[in-house]
Coordinates of C-alpha atoms and ligand atoms in Angstrom, one line a residue:
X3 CA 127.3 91.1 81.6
X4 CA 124.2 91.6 83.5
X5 CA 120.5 91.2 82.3
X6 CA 117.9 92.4 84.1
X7 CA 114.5 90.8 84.3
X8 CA 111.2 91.8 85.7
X9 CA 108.3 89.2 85.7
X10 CA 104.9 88.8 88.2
X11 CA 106.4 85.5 89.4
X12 CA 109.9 84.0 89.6
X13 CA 110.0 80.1 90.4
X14 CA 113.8 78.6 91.4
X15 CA 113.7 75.0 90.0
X16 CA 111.6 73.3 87.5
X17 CA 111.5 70.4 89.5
X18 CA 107.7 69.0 90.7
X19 CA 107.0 71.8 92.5
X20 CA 108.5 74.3 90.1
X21 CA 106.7 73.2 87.4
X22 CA 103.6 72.9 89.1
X23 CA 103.8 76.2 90.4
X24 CA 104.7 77.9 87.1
X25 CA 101.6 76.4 85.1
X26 CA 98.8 76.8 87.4
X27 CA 100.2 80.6 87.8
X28 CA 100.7 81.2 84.2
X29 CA 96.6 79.7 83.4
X30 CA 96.3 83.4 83.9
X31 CA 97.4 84.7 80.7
X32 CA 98.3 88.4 82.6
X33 CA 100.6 87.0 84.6
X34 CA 104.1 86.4 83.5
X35 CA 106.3 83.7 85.0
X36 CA 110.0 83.2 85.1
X37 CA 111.1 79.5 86.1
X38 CA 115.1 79.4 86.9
X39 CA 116.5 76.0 86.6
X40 CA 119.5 75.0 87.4
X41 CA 120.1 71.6 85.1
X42 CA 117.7 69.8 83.5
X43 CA 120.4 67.8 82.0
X44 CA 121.1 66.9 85.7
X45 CA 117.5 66.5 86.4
X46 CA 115.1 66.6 89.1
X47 CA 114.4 64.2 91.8
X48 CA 111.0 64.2 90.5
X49 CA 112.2 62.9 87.2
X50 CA 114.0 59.9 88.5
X51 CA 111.3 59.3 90.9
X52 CA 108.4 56.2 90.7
X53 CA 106.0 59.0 89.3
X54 CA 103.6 57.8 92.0
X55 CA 101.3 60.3 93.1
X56 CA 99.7 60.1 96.0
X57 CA 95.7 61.0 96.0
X58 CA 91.9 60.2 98.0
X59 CA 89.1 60.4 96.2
X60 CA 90.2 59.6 92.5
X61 CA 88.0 59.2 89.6
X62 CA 90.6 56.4 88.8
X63 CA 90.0 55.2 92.7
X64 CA 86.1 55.2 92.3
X65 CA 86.2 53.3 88.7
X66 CA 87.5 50.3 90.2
X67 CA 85.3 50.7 93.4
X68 CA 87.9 51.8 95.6
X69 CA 86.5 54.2 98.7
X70 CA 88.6 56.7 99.4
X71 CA 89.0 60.6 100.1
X72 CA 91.4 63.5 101.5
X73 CA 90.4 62.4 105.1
X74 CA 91.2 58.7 104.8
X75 CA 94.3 59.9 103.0
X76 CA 95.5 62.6 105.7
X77 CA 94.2 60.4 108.3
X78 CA 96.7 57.8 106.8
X79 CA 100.0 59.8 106.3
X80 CA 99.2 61.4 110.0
X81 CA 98.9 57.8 111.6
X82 CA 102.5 56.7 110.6
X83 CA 103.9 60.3 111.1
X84 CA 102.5 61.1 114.2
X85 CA 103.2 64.9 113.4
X86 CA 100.6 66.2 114.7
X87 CA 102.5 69.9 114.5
X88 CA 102.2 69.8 110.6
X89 CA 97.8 68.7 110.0
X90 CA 96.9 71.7 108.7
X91 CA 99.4 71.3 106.6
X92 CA 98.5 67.7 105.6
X93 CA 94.9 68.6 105.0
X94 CA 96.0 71.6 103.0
X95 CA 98.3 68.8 100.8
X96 CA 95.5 66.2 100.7
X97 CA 92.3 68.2 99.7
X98 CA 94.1 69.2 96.3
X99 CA 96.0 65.7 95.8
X100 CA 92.7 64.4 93.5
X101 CA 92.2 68.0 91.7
X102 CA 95.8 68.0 90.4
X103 CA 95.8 64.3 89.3
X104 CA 92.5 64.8 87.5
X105 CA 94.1 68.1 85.8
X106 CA 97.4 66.0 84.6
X107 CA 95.4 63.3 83.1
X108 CA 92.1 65.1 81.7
X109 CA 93.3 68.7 80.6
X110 CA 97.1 68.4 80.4
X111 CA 96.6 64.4 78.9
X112 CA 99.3 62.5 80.5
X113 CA 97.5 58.4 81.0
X114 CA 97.1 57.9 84.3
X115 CA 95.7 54.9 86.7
X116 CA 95.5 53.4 90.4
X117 CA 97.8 51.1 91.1
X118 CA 96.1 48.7 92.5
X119 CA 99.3 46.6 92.7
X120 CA 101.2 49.0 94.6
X121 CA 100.1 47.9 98.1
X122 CA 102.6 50.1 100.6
X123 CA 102.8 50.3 104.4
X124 CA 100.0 52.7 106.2
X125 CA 98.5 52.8 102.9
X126 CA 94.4 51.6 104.3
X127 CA 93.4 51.1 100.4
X128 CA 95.3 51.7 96.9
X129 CA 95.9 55.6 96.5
X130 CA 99.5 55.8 94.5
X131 CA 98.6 56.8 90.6
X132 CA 100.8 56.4 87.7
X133 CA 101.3 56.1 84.3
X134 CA 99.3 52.5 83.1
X135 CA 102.8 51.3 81.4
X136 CA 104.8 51.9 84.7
X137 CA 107.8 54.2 83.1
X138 CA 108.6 56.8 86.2
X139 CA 108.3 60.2 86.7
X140 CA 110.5 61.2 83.9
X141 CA 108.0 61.2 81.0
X142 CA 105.8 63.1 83.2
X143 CA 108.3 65.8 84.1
X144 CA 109.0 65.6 80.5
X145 CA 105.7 66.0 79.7
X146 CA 104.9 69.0 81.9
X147 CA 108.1 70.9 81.2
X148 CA 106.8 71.0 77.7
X149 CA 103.3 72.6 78.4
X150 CA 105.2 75.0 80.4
X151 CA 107.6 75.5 77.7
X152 CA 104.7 76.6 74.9
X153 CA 103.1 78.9 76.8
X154 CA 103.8 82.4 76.0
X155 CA 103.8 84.2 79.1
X156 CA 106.8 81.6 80.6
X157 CA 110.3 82.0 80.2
X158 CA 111.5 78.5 81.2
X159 CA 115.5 79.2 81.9
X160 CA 117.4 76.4 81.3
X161 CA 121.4 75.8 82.8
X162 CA 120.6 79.1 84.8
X163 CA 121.0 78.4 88.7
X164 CA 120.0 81.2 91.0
X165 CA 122.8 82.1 93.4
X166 CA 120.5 84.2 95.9
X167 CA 117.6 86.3 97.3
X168 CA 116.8 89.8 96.3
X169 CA 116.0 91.8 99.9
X170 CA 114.6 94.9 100.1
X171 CA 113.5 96.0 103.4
X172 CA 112.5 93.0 104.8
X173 CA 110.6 92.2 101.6
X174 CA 111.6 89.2 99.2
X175 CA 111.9 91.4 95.6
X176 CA 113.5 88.4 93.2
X177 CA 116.3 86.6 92.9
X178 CA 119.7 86.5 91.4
X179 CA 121.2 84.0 89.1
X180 CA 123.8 82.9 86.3
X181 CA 123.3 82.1 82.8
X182 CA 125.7 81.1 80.1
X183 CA 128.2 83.8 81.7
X184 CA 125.7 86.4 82.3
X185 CA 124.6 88.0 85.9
X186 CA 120.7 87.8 85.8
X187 CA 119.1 90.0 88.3
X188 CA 115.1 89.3 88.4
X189 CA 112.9 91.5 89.7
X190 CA 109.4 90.3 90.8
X191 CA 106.0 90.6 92.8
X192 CA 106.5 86.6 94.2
X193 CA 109.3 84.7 94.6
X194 CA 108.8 81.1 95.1
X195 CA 111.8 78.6 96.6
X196 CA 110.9 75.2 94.7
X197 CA 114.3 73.8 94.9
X198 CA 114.3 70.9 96.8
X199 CA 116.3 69.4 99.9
X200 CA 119.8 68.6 100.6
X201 CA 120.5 64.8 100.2
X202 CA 123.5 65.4 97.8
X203 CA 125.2 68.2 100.3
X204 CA 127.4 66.0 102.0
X205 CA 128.1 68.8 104.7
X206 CA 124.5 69.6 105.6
X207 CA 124.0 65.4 105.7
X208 CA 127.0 65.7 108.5
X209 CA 125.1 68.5 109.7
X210 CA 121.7 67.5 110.0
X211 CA 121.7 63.8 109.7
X212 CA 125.1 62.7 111.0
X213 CA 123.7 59.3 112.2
X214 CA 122.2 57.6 109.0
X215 CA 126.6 57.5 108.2
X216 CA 127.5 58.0 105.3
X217 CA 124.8 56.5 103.1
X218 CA 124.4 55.8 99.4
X219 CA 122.7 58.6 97.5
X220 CA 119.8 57.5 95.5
X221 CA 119.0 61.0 94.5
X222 CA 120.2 63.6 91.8
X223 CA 123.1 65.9 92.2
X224 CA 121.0 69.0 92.3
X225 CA 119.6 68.5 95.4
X226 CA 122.5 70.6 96.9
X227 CA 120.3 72.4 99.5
X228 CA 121.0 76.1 98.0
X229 CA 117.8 77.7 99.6
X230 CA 119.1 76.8 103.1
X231 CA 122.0 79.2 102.6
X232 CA 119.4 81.9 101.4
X233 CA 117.1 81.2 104.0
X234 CA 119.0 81.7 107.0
X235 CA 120.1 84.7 107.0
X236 CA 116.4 85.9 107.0
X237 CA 115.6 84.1 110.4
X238 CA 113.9 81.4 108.6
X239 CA 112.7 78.6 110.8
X240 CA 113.6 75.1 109.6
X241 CA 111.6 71.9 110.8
X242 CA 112.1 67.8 111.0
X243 CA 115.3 68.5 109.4
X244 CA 116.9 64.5 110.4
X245 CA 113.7 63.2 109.1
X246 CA 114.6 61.7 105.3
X247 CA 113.2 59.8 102.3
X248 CA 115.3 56.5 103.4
X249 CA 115.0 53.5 101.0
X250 CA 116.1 50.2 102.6
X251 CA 115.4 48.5 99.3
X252 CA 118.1 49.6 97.4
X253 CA 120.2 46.8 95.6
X254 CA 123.9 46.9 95.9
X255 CA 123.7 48.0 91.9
X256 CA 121.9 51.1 93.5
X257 CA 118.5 50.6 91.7
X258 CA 115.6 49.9 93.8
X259 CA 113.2 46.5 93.7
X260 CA 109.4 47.0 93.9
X261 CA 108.4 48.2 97.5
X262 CA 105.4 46.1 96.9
X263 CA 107.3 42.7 97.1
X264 CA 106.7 42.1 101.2
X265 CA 103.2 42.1 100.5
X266 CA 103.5 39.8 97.9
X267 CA 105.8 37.5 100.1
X268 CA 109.2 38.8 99.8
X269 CA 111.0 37.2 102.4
X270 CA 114.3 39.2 104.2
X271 CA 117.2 37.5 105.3
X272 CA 120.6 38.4 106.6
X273 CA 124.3 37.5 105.7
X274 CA 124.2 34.6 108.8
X275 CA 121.0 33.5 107.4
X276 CA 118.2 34.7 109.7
X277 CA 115.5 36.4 108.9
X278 CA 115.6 39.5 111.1
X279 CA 112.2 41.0 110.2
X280 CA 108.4 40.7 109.6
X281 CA 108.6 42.7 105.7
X282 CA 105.3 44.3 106.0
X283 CA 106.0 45.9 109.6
X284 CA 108.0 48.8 108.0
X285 CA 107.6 50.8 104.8
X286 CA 110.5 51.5 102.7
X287 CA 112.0 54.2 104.5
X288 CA 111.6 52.6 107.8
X289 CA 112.9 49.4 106.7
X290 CA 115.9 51.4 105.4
X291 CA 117.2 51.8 109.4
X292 CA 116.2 48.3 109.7
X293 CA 118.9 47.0 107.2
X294 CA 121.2 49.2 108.2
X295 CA 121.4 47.3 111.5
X296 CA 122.0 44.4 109.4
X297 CA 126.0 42.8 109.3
X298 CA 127.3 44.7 106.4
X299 CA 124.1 46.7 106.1
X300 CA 123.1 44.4 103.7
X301 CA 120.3 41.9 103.3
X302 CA 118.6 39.5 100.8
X303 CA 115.2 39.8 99.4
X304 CA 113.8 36.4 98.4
X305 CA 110.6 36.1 96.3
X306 CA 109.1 33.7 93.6
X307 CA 107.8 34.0 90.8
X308 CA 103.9 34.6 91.4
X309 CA 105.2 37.6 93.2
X310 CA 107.6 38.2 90.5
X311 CA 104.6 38.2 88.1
X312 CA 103.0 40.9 89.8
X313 CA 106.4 43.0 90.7
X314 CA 107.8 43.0 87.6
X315 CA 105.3 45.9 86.0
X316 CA 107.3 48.6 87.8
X317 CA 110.1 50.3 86.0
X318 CA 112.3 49.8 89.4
X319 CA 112.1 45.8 88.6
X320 CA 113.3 46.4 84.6
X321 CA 116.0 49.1 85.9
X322 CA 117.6 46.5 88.2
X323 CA 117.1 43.6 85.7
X324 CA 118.8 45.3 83.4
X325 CA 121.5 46.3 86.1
X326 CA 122.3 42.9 86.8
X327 CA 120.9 43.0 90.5
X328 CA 118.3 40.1 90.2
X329 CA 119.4 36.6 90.1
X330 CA 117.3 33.0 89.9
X331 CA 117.7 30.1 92.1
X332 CA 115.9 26.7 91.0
X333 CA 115.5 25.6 94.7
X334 CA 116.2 25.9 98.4
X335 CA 120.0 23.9 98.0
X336 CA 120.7 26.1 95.2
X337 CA 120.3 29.9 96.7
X338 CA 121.7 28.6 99.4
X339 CA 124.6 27.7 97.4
X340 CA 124.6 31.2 95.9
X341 CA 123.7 33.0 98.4
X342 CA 126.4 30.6 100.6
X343 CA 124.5 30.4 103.6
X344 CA 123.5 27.1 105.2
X345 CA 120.6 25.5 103.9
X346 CA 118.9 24.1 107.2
X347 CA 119.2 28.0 108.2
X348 CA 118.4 29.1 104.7
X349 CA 115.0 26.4 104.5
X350 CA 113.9 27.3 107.9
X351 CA 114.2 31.5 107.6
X352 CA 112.2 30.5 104.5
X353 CA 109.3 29.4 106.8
X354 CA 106.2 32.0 106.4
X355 CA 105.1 33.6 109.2
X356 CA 101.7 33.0 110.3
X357 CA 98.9 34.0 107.9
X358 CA 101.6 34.5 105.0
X359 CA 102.0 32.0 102.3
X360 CA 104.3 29.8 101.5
X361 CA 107.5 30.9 98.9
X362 CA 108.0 28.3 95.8
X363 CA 110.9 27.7 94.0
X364 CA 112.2 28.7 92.0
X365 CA 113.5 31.6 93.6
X366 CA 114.4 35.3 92.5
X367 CA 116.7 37.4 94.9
X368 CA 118.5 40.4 94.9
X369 CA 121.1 41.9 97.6
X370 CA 119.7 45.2 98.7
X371 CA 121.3 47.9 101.3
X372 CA 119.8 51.0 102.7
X373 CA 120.1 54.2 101.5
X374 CA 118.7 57.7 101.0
X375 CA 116.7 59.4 98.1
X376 CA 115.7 63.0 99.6
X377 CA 115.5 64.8 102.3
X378 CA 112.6 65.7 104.2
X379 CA 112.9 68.6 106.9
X380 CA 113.0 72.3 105.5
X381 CA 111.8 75.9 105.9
X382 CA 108.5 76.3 108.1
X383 CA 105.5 76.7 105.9
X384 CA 101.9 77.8 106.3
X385 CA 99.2 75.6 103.9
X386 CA 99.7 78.3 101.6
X387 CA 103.6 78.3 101.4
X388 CA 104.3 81.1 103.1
X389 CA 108.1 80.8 104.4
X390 CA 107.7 81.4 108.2
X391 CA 109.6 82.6 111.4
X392 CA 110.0 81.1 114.5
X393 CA 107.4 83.8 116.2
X394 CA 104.8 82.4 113.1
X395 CA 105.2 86.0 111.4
X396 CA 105.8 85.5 107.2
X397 CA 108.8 86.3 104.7
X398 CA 106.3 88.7 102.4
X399 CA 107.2 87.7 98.6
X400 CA 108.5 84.8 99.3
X401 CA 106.9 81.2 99.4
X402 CA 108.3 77.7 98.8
X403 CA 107.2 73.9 98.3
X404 CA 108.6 70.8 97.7
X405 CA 111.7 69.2 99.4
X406 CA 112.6 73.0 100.4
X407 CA 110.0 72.9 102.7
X408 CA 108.9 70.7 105.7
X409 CA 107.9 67.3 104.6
X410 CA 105.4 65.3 106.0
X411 CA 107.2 62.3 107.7
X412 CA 107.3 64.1 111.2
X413 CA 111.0 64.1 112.6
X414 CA 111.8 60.4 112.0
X415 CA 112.2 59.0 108.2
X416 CA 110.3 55.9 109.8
X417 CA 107.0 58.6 109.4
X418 CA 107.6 59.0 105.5
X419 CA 104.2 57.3 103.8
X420 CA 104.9 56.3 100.0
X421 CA 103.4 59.7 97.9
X422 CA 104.5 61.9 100.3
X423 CA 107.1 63.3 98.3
X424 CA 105.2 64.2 95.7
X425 CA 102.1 65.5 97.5
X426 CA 104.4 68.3 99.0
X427 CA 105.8 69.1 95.6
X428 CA 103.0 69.0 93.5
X429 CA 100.3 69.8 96.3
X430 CA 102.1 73.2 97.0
X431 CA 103.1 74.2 93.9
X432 CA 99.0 73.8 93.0
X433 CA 98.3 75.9 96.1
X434 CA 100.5 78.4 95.4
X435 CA 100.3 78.6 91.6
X436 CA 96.3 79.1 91.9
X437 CA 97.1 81.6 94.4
X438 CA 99.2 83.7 92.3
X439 CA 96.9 83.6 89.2
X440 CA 94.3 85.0 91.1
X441 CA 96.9 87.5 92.6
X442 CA 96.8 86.6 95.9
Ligands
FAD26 C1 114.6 57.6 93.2 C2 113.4 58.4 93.8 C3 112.1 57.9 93.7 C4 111.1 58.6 94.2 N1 109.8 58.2 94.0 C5 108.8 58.9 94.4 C6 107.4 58.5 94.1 O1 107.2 57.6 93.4 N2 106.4 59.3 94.7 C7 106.7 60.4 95.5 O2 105.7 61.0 95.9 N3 107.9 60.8 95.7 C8 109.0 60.1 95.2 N4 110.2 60.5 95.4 C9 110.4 61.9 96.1 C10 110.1 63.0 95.1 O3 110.8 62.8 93.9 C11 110.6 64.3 95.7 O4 110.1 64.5 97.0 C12 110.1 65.5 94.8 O5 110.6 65.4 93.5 C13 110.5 66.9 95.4 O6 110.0 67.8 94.5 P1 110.7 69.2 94.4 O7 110.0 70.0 93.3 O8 110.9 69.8 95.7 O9 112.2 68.9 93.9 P2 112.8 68.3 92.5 O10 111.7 67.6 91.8 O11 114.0 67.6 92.8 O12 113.1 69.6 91.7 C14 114.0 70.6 92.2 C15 114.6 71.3 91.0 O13 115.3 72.5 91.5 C16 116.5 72.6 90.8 N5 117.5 73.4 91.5 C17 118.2 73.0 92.6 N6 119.0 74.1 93.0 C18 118.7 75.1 92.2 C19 119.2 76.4 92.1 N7 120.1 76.9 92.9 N8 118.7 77.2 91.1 C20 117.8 76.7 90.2 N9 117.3 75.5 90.2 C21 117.8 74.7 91.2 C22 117.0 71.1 90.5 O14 117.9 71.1 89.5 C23 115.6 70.5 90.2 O15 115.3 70.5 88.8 C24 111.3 59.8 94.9 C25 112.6 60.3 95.0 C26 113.7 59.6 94.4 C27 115.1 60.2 94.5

């Protein structure tokens, strides 16, 4: 059977950007929104994610004396991208990062703080907010699917993928999808692409990122790359698209440990015992290329337990403690009896590096490998979403955000700064959402 549906605005995926889009759109109580999704039972990347969000210029920031703003914070993620191609876009992202995190906690009421224990590479003071009790992005999604989900002019459409674009002369007019074994064929005045990259399409991984191998997937399932298919055919241009969301702190139970450890004195070594690297001279999707260099791709993280102290509010540290993937050592003999690596070798990688302190047993370690959690090259955007051409002329009706769209790590993964994920998803989907309650 077919149902047709006609709405203002139609949103594909209730993922960060989705969501974000749909409920600053729908503030205007004219405007009616359809939100497609294809799974929430699957889920979004943004619900497995940290929940971190990256923003300059916090109340939360300011409270604890911490000077920041949208400058410092584009300034930042420009400095390790070196993308110079995408600032506009970055200062677009940035100068509504703090609007959107005062908006979640003060009008929709999710808690919300700086971490100031989440120190992160290229990160000049502590910007990443999150939930005070450390439980991930999924309460939050959680959270903000359910505002969406009470308001009456939003049709949240669960178990519903869309399967394509609605073209009429050049113009974007809707989409089409599937639902419980009916065609859907929505009609509407914007059409906004919100869901997310490729990372689980093994054929455009081979396609785009052939040398990361075959790496483990720390993403969902959804992330199938759908809009690439729809987009091509309308001479979209696509950007960075090797660049990814690498992790090279992922434990061989394929939960993650707390990026923060180097800077609390993790210490990295190999399977011959050496330690290969300084831990603070990457972040964790640089260090992810770093590992993979490693013999067997694999490595040991090493830490004790005043880091531990610190590192274990995270809800990566309970995930992989409950996974199995940390173990204890009393002393230097006894990881290196565990870890069966020479303990001369073993006592001397543990040696700080100048300037760093000194580990203490006893020791906690875990085995990590590399691996990656989303892609980060997509459609060419304007800073208001617009999905753009190689000769810079738009798609009209159509915009995207999120992982659909160019990220902001440049054309290297070594460029992704910790946030940036979520700036892109929830930054756009602000920009855009205010943009179509207004009418624009
Ligand atoms: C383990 C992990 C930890 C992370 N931690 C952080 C972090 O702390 N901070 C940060 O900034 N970033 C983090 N990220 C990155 C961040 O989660 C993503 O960049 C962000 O979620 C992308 O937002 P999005 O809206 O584009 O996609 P998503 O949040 O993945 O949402 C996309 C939605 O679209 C749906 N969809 C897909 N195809 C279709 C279709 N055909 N029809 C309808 N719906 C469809 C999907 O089911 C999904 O619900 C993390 C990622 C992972 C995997």
């Amino acid at each position: 059977m077919q149902e047709d549906i006609e709405v203002d605005v139609v949103v594909a995926g209730a993922g960060a950007a989705g969501v974000m889009t749909a409920l600053r759109a729908s503030e205007n109580p004219d405007i009616v929104v359809a939100v497609l999704e294809k799974s929430m039972t699957e889920g979004c990347n943004a619900g497995v994610s940290s929940g971190s969000l990256a923003a300059g210029g916090t109340r939360f920031q300011r409270a604890v004396g911490i000077e920041d703003s949208a400058q410092r914070h584009t300034d930042d993620i420009l400095s390790n991208s070196g993308d110079e191609r995408h600032r506009d876009l970055v200062v677009a992202l940035c100068g509504v990062a703090a609007d959107y995190v005062h908006w979640i906690a003060d009008e929709l009421g999710y808690p919300m703080d700086v971490g100031i224990d989440m120190a992160r590479k290229g990160m000049s003071v502590p910007r990443l907010h999150a939930d005070p009790a450390r439980v991930g992005g999924g309460p939050l999604m959680t959270h903000l699917r359910k505002e969406l989900a009470d308001r009456p002019n939003v049709a949240l459409l669960d178990e519903a993928p869309v399967t394509g674009l609605r073209v009429e002369d050049g113009r974007v007019v809707g989409v089409t999808g599937r639902q419980g074994g009916n065609d859907l064929v929505v009609s509407a005045g914007a059409t906004v692409l919100a869901t997310d990259g490729f990372a689980g399409n093994r054929a455009l991984m081979q396609e785009f990122c052939a040398e990361l191998g075959d790496p483990f997937h720390g993403g969902v399932s959804t992330a199938t790359g759908d809009s690439i298919g729809w987009l091509r055919p309308l001479g979209v241009e696509f950007r960075n698209m090797s660049a990814c969301l690498r992790h090279g702190q992922i434990t061989l139970h394929g939960t993650r440990v707390n990026p923060a450890l180097p800077w609390l004195g993790a210490v990295l070594v190999n399977r011959r015992g050496q330690r290969f690297v300084d831990e603070q001279a990457h972040g964790y999707s640089g260090l992810a290329g770093v590992i993979q260099a490693q013999p067997g791709g694999r490595a040991v993280m090493i830490w004790d337990a005043e880091a531990q102290q610190t590192a274990q509010h995270s809800e990566m540290m309970r995930e992989s403690q409950q996974a199995g993937a940390l173990q204890t050592a009393p002393d230097v003999a006894g990881l290196a009896e565990a870890l069966r690596l020479d303990p001369r070798a073993l006592a001397s990688a543990l040696t700080p590096l100048p300037g760093r302190r000194a580990l203490v047993g006893p020791f906690h370690y875990a085995w990590l490998t590399h691996g990656v959690l989303t892609t980060q090259g997509g459609a060419a955007i304007d800073t208001r979403g617009h999905v753009l051409r190689p000769d810079g002329t738009t798609i009209p009706g159509l915009r995207a955000g999120g992982g659909v769209a160019v990220g902001l790590a440049g054309s290297d993964s070594s460029g992704y700064s910790s946030g940036n994920g979520l700036l892109s998803a929830f930054g756009m989907g602000w920009i855009i959402g205010n943009d179509l309650a207004l009418g624009w």
